Short mmCIF file of C-alpha atoms in Angstrom, two decimals:
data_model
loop_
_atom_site.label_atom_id
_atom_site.label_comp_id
_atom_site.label_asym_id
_atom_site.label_seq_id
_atom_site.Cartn_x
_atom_site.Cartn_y
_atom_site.Cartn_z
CA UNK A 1140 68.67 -42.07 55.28
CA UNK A 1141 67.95 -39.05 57.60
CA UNK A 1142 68.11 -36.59 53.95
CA UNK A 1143 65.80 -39.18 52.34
CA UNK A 1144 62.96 -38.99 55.31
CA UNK A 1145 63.47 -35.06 55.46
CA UNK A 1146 62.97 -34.62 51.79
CA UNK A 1147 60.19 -36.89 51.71
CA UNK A 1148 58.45 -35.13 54.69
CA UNK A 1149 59.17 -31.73 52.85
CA UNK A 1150 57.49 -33.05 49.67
CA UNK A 1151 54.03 -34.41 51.43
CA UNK A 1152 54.19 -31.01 53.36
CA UNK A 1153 54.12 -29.14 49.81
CA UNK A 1154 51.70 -31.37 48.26
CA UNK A 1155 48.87 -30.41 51.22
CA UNK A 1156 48.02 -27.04 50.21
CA UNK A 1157 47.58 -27.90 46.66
CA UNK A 1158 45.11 -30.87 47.66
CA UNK A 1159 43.25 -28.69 50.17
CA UNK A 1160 43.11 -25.91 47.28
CA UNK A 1161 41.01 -28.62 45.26
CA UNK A 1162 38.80 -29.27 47.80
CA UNK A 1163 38.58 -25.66 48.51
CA UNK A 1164 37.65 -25.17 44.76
CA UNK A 1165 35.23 -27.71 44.40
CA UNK A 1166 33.60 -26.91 47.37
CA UNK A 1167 33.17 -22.74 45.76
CA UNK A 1168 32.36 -24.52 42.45
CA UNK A 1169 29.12 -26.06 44.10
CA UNK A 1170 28.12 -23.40 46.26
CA UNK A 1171 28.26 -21.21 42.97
CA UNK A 1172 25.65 -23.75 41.19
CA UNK A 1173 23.68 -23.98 44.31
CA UNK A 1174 23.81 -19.76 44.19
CA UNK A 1175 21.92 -19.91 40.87
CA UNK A 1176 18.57 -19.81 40.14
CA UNK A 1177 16.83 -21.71 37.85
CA UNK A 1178 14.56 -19.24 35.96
CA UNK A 1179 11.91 -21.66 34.81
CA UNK A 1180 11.66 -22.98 38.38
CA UNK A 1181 11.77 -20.42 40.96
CA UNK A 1182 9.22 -18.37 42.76
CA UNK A 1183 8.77 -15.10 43.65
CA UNK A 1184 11.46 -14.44 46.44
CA UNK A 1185 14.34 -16.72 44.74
CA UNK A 1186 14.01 -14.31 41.94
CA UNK A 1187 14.21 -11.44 43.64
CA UNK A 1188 17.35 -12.24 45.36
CA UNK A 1189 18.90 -11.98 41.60
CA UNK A 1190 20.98 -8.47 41.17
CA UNK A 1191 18.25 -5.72 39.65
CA UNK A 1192 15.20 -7.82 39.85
CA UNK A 1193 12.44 -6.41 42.07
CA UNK A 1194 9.21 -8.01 43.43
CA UNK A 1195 7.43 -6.15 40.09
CA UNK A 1196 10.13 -7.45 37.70
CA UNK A 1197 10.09 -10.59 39.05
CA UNK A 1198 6.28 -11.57 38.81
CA UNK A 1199 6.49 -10.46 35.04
CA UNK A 1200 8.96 -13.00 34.71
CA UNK A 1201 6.60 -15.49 36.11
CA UNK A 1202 3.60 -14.00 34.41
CA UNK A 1203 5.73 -14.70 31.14
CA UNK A 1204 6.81 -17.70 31.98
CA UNK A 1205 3.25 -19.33 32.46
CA UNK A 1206 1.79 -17.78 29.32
CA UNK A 1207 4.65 -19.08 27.01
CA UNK A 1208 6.34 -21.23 28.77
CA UNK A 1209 9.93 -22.28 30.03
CA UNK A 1210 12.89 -20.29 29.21
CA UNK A 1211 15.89 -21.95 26.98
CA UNK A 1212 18.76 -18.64 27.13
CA UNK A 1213 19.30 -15.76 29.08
CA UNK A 1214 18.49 -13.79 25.78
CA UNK A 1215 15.03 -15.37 26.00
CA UNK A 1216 14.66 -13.16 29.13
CA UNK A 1217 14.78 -10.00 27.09
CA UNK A 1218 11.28 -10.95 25.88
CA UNK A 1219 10.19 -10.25 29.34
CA UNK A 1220 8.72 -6.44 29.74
CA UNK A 1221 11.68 -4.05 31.43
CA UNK A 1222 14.25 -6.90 31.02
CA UNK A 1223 16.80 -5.31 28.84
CA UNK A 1224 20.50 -5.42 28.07
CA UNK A 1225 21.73 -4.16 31.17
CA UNK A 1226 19.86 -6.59 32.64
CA UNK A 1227 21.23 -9.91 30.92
CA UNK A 1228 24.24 -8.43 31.89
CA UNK A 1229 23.46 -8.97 35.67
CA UNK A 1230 21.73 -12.14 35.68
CA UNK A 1231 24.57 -13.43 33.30
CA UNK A 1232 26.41 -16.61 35.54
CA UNK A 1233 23.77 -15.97 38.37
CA UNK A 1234 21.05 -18.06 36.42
CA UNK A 1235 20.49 -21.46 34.72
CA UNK A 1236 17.57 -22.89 32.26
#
């Protein structure tokens, strides 16, 4: 009887790292999405917190963005003047549409 409460107690004591790692890993998986900017939504200083984008870089973005409107891809950024390959490559996983 002793075993059986000692085995059991070893077992829940396993399982609680794997249920805090969840928890852990939702928690990253939403501050992640809450990390990214929205292109087609953010202003001036949002998108100059994004890796390679400057305060000249970034207004050409919304310049662009108000004369032809919202952005569907990250390749629709190359469109924009001085956004290039190396570029995407940056803002790839650090913005959404």
């Amino acid at each position: 009887m002793k075993l059986i409460k000692i085995i059991s107690l070893a077992a829940a004591l396993c399982l609680l790292p794997m249920g805090t790692t969840f928890s852990q890993s939702d928690m990253l998986s939403e501050q992640m999405q809450s990390a990214m900017v929205n292109i087609n939504t953010a202003d001036l200083k949002q998108l100059i917190k994004l890796p390679g984008v400057g305060k000249k870089k970034a207004q050409a973005i919304i310049d662009y963005r108000e004369a032809n409107g919202d952005f569907a891809s990250l390749e629709d950024l190359a469109k924009v003047k001085g956004v290039g390959k190396k570029m995407l490559a940056k803002l790839d996983g650090k913005v959404t549409f």
